[in-house]
PDB file of C-alpha atoms in Angstrom:
ATOM      1  CA  MET E   1      -8.138 -12.074 -18.772  1.00 73.00           C
ATOM      2  CA  HIS E   2      -6.986 -10.486 -15.435  1.00 91.00           C
ATOM      3  CA  SER E   3      -3.935 -11.283 -13.645  1.00 95.00           C
ATOM      4  CA  ASP E   4      -3.440 -12.065  -9.856  1.00 97.00           C
ATOM      5  CA  ALA E   5      -2.046  -8.658  -9.518  1.00 97.00           C
ATOM      6  CA  ASP E   6      -5.044  -7.026 -11.170  1.00 97.00           C
ATOM      7  CA  PHE E   7      -7.251  -8.543  -8.599  1.00 98.00           C
ATOM      8  CA  MET E   8      -4.951  -7.752  -5.687  1.00 98.00           C
ATOM      9  CA  ARG E   9      -5.149  -4.063  -6.741  1.00 98.00           C
ATOM     10  CA  ALA E  10      -8.862  -4.456  -6.368  1.00 98.00           C
ATOM     11  CA  ALA E  11      -8.418  -5.811  -2.876  1.00 98.00           C
ATOM     12  CA  LEU E  12      -6.089  -2.860  -2.245  1.00 98.00           C
ATOM     13  CA  GLU E  13      -8.854  -0.558  -2.959  1.00 98.00           C
ATOM     14  CA  CYS E  14     -10.968  -2.362  -0.526  1.00 98.00           C
ATOM     15  CA  ALA E  15      -8.261  -2.018   2.063  1.00 98.00           C
ATOM     16  CA  ALA E  16      -7.959   1.809   1.621  1.00 97.00           C
ATOM     17  CA  LEU E  17     -11.878   2.038   2.336  1.00 97.00           C
ATOM     18  CA  ALA E  18     -11.087   0.343   5.674  1.00 97.00           C
ATOM     19  CA  ARG E  19      -8.379   2.868   6.326  1.00 96.00           C
ATOM     20  CA  LYS E  20     -10.628   5.677   5.673  1.00 95.00           C
ATOM     21  CA  THR E  21     -12.792   4.559   8.532  1.00 95.00           C
ATOM     22  CA  GLY E  22     -10.136   3.939  10.942  1.00 95.00           C
ATOM     23  CA  GLU E  23      -9.904   0.057  10.668  1.00 96.00           C
ATOM     24  CA  VAL E  24      -6.890  -2.020   9.981  1.00 96.00           C
ATOM     25  CA  PRO E  25      -6.550  -1.717   6.288  1.00 97.00           C
ATOM     26  CA  VAL E  26      -7.189  -5.156   4.963  1.00 98.00           C
ATOM     27  CA  GLY E  27      -9.296  -5.817   1.743  1.00 98.00           C
ATOM     28  CA  ALA E  28     -10.563  -8.734  -0.172  1.00 98.00           C
ATOM     29  CA  VAL E  29     -12.342  -9.644  -3.312  1.00 98.00           C
ATOM     30  CA  LEU E  30     -13.697 -13.034  -4.373  1.00 98.00           C
ATOM     31  CA  VAL E  31     -13.406 -13.953  -8.096  1.00 98.00           C
ATOM     32  CA  ARG E  32     -15.333 -16.660 -10.060  1.00 97.00           C
ATOM     33  CA  GLY E  33     -13.773 -17.014 -13.612  1.00 95.00           C
ATOM     34  CA  ASP E  34     -12.873 -13.453 -14.530  1.00 95.00           C
ATOM     35  CA  ASP E  35     -15.448 -11.507 -12.533  1.00 97.00           C
ATOM     36  CA  ILE E  36     -15.423 -10.076  -9.002  1.00 98.00           C
ATOM     37  CA  VAL E  37     -18.418 -11.789  -7.142  1.00 98.00           C
ATOM     38  CA  ALA E  38     -18.014  -9.863  -3.895  1.00 98.00           C
ATOM     39  CA  ARG E  39     -15.814  -7.289  -1.956  1.00 98.00           C
ATOM     40  CA  GLY E  40     -14.988  -6.673   1.464  1.00 98.00           C
ATOM     41  CA  PHE E  41     -12.878  -4.918   4.033  1.00 98.00           C
ATOM     42  CA  ASN E  42     -11.948  -4.934   7.766  1.00 97.00           C
ATOM     43  CA  HIS E  43     -14.538  -3.379   9.906  1.00 95.00           C
ATOM     44  CA  PRO E  44     -14.681  -5.155  13.305  1.00 97.00           C
ATOM     45  CA  ILE E  45     -14.428  -1.912  15.318  1.00 96.00           C
ATOM     46  CA  ALA E  46     -17.462  -0.223  13.709  1.00 95.00           C
ATOM     47  CA  ALA E  47     -19.480  -3.336  13.468  1.00 96.00           C
ATOM     48  CA  HIS E  48     -18.683  -4.368  17.111  1.00 98.00           C
ATOM     49  CA  ASP E  49     -17.856  -7.787  15.758  1.00 97.00           C
ATOM     50  CA  PRO E  50     -14.717  -9.586  16.033  1.00 97.00           C
ATOM     51  CA  THR E  51     -15.463 -11.726  13.171  1.00 97.00           C
ATOM     52  CA  ALA E  52     -15.825  -8.811  10.832  1.00 98.00           C
ATOM     53  CA  HIS E  53     -12.624  -9.402   8.862  1.00 98.00           C
ATOM     54  CA  ALA E  54     -12.262  -8.658   5.218  1.00 98.00           C
ATOM     55  CA  GLU E  55     -12.210 -12.456   4.192  1.00 98.00           C
ATOM     56  CA  VAL E  56     -15.352 -13.034   6.308  1.00 98.00           C
ATOM     57  CA  GLN E  57     -17.348  -9.987   4.873  1.00 98.00           C
ATOM     58  CA  THR E  58     -16.345 -11.062   1.461  1.00 98.00           C
ATOM     59  CA  LEU E  59     -17.409 -14.711   1.967  1.00 98.00           C
ATOM     60  CA  ARG E  60     -20.734 -13.580   3.420  1.00 98.00           C
ATOM     61  CA  ALA E  61     -21.384 -11.183   0.623  1.00 98.00           C
ATOM     62  CA  ALA E  62     -20.572 -13.886  -2.042  1.00 98.00           C
ATOM     63  CA  GLY E  63     -22.886 -16.310  -0.387  1.00 98.00           C
ATOM     64  CA  GLN E  64     -25.639 -13.652  -0.848  1.00 98.00           C
ATOM     65  CA  THR E  65     -24.799 -12.907  -4.190  1.00 97.00           C
ATOM     66  CA  LEU E  66     -24.509 -16.426  -5.316  1.00 97.00           C
ATOM     67  CA  SER E  67     -27.322 -17.845  -3.203  1.00 98.00           C
ATOM     68  CA  ASN E  68     -24.896 -20.482  -1.975  1.00 97.00           C
ATOM     69  CA  TYR E  69     -22.699 -20.917   1.054  1.00 97.00           C
ATOM     70  CA  ARG E  70     -20.398 -23.167  -0.812  1.00 97.00           C
ATOM     71  CA  LEU E  71     -18.204 -20.869  -3.134  1.00 98.00           C
ATOM     72  CA  ALA E  72     -16.655 -23.555  -5.443  1.00 96.00           C
ATOM     73  CA  ASP E  73     -14.455 -22.651  -8.140  1.00 97.00           C
ATOM     74  CA  THR E  74     -13.709 -19.222  -6.595  1.00 98.00           C
ATOM     75  CA  THR E  75     -10.386 -17.414  -5.945  1.00 98.00           C
ATOM     76  CA  LEU E  76     -10.118 -15.171  -2.805  1.00 98.00           C
ATOM     77  CA  TYR E  77      -7.608 -12.155  -3.096  1.00 98.00           C
ATOM     78  CA  VAL E  78      -6.888 -10.734   0.404  1.00 98.00           C
ATOM     79  CA  THR E  79      -4.134  -7.978   0.967  1.00 98.00           C
ATOM     80  CA  LEU E  80      -2.817  -9.756   4.388  1.00 98.00           C
ATOM     81  CA  GLU E  81      -2.281 -13.371   4.997  1.00 98.00           C
ATOM     82  CA  PRO E  82      -5.530 -14.881   6.540  1.00 98.00           C
ATOM     83  CA  CYS E  83      -5.820 -15.450  10.212  1.00 98.00           C
ATOM     84  CA  ILE E  84      -6.713 -18.986  11.698  1.00 97.00           C
ATOM     85  CA  MET E  85     -10.322 -17.853  11.714  1.00 98.00           C
ATOM     86  CA  CYS E  86     -10.512 -16.600   8.219  1.00 98.00           C
ATOM     87  CA  ALA E  87      -8.559 -19.664   6.987  1.00 98.00           C
ATOM     88  CA  ALA E  88     -11.080 -22.158   8.459  1.00 97.00           C
ATOM     89  CA  ALA E  89     -13.932 -20.071   6.896  1.00 98.00           C
ATOM     90  CA  ILE E  90     -12.474 -20.086   3.664  1.00 98.00           C
ATOM     91  CA  ILE E  91     -12.118 -24.009   3.864  1.00 98.00           C
ATOM     92  CA  HIS E  92     -15.603 -24.383   4.999  1.00 97.00           C
ATOM     93  CA  ALA E  93     -16.683 -22.143   2.120  1.00 98.00           C
ATOM     94  CA  ARG E  94     -15.010 -24.395  -0.207  1.00 98.00           C
ATOM     95  CA  VAL E  95     -12.939 -21.597  -1.809  1.00 98.00           C
ATOM     96  CA  LYS E  96     -10.726 -23.165  -4.541  1.00 98.00           C
ATOM     97  CA  ARG E  97      -7.758 -20.852  -4.096  1.00 98.00           C
ATOM     98  CA  VAL E  98      -6.406 -18.004  -1.921  1.00 98.00           C
ATOM     99  CA  VAL E  99      -3.931 -15.328  -3.025  1.00 98.00           C
ATOM    100  CA  PHE E 100      -2.544 -12.780  -0.489  1.00 98.00           C
ATOM    101  CA  GLY E 101      -0.091  -9.972  -0.387  1.00 98.00           C
ATOM    102  CA  ALA E 102       1.625  -9.423   2.746  1.00 98.00           C
ATOM    103  CA  TRP E 103       2.554 -12.154   5.357  1.00 97.00           C
ATOM    104  CA  ASP E 104       1.324 -11.852   8.784  1.00 96.00           C
ATOM    105  CA  ALA E 105       4.018 -12.883  11.185  1.00 94.00           C
ATOM    106  CA  LYS E 106       1.842 -12.361  14.340  1.00 95.00           C
ATOM    107  CA  ALA E 107      -1.333 -13.992  13.495  1.00 96.00           C
ATOM    108  CA  GLY E 108      -0.976 -15.697   9.927  1.00 97.00           C
ATOM    109  CA  GLY E 109      -2.882 -18.773   9.357  1.00 97.00           C
ATOM    110  CA  ALA E 110      -1.505 -19.744   5.928  1.00 97.00           C
ATOM    111  CA  GLY E 111       2.203 -20.585   7.199  1.00 96.00           C
ATOM    112  CA  SER E 112       3.470 -17.599   9.207  1.00 96.00           C
ATOM    113  CA  ILE E 113       2.402 -19.182  12.534  1.00 96.00           C
ATOM    114  CA  ILE E 114       0.481 -22.160  11.465  1.00 96.00           C
ATOM    115  CA  ASP E 115      -0.779 -23.463   8.134  1.00 97.00           C
ATOM    116  CA  ILE E 116      -4.462 -24.113   8.602  1.00 97.00           C
ATOM    117  CA  PHE E 117      -4.790 -25.052   4.946  1.00 97.00           C
ATOM    118  CA  ARG E 118      -2.386 -28.060   5.170  1.00 96.00           C
ATOM    119  CA  LEU E 119      -4.012 -29.850   8.149  1.00 95.00           C
ATOM    120  CA  PRO E 120      -3.932 -33.572   6.963  1.00 94.00           C
ATOM    121  CA  SER E 121      -7.533 -34.404   8.124  1.00 93.00           C
ATOM    122  CA  LEU E 122      -9.265 -31.647   6.257  1.00 92.00           C
ATOM    123  CA  ASN E 123     -11.901 -32.627   3.633  1.00 90.00           C
ATOM    124  CA  HIS E 124     -11.160 -29.718   1.408  1.00 94.00           C
ATOM    125  CA  ARG E 125      -7.899 -28.433   0.011  1.00 95.00           C
ATOM    126  CA  VAL E 126      -7.228 -25.006  -0.908  1.00 97.00           C
ATOM    127  CA  ASP E 127      -4.541 -23.745  -3.138  1.00 97.00           C
ATOM    128  CA  VAL E 128      -2.679 -20.875  -1.370  1.00 98.00           C
ATOM    129  CA  PHE E 129      -0.198 -18.503  -2.912  1.00 97.00           C
ATOM    130  CA  GLY E 130       1.212 -15.612  -0.813  1.00 97.00           C
ATOM    131  CA  GLY E 131       3.294 -12.541  -1.649  1.00 97.00           C
ATOM    132  CA  VAL E 132       1.435 -10.913  -4.532  1.00 97.00           C
ATOM    133  CA  LEU E 133       2.064  -7.192  -4.271  1.00 98.00           C
ATOM    134  CA  SER E 134       3.446  -7.660  -0.873  1.00 97.00           C
ATOM    135  CA  ASP E 135       5.214  -4.461  -0.861  1.00 97.00           C
ATOM    136  CA  GLU E 136       2.222  -2.447  -1.420  1.00 97.00           C
ATOM    137  CA  CYS E 137       0.065  -4.473   0.889  1.00 98.00           C
ATOM    138  CA  GLY E 138       2.680  -4.336   3.581  1.00 96.00           C
ATOM    139  CA  GLU E 139       3.307  -0.618   3.111  1.00 97.00           C
ATOM    140  CA  LEU E 140      -0.380   0.104   3.488  1.00 96.00           C
ATOM    141  CA  LEU E 141      -0.368  -1.637   6.960  1.00 96.00           C
ATOM    142  CA  ARG E 142       2.846   0.037   7.970  1.00 95.00           C
ATOM    143  CA  ALA E 143       1.765   3.405   7.164  1.00 94.00           C
ATOM    144  CA  PHE E 144      -1.585   2.723   9.047  1.00 93.00           C
ATOM    145  CA  PHE E 145       0.154   1.559  12.326  1.00 90.00           C
ATOM    146  CA  SER E 146       2.897   4.249  12.069  1.00 87.00           C
ATOM    147  CA  ALA E 147       0.443   6.912  12.136  1.00 87.00           C
ATOM    148  CA  LYS E 148      -1.338   5.245  14.994  1.00 77.00           C
ATOM    149  CA  ARG E 149       1.757   5.334  17.154  1.00 72.00           C
TER     150      ARG E 149
END
């Protein structure tokens, strides 16, 4: 049985792939049971697509793998707190649980600037937990932006 930290390490591997291509290093994996169903990483720059965030890429891949746009009984591990767009996509996909690493004070949709997951009128609830391997996830981002400046 894998732990949240184990799956976050897999998401960090995906984030490293984004960094290698010059994208903001955010990675994600979607898990059902003890199996990784899909992986993704940021690549909006290369894709010329503002929606090509790690979470969206992972949800899209999982939908194809599972032949279903409903991703019930899954957990999404992502190295950075989901933004508002990604939080909404996660809810629409019916993901059961989200585990993220670093908090995003500028764009976080899971509590940093707003908590999309707690809006009272939504018909699906997602269990959200942040801070898993936050130091490692945050350092990857800090190093990337430090090198850019």
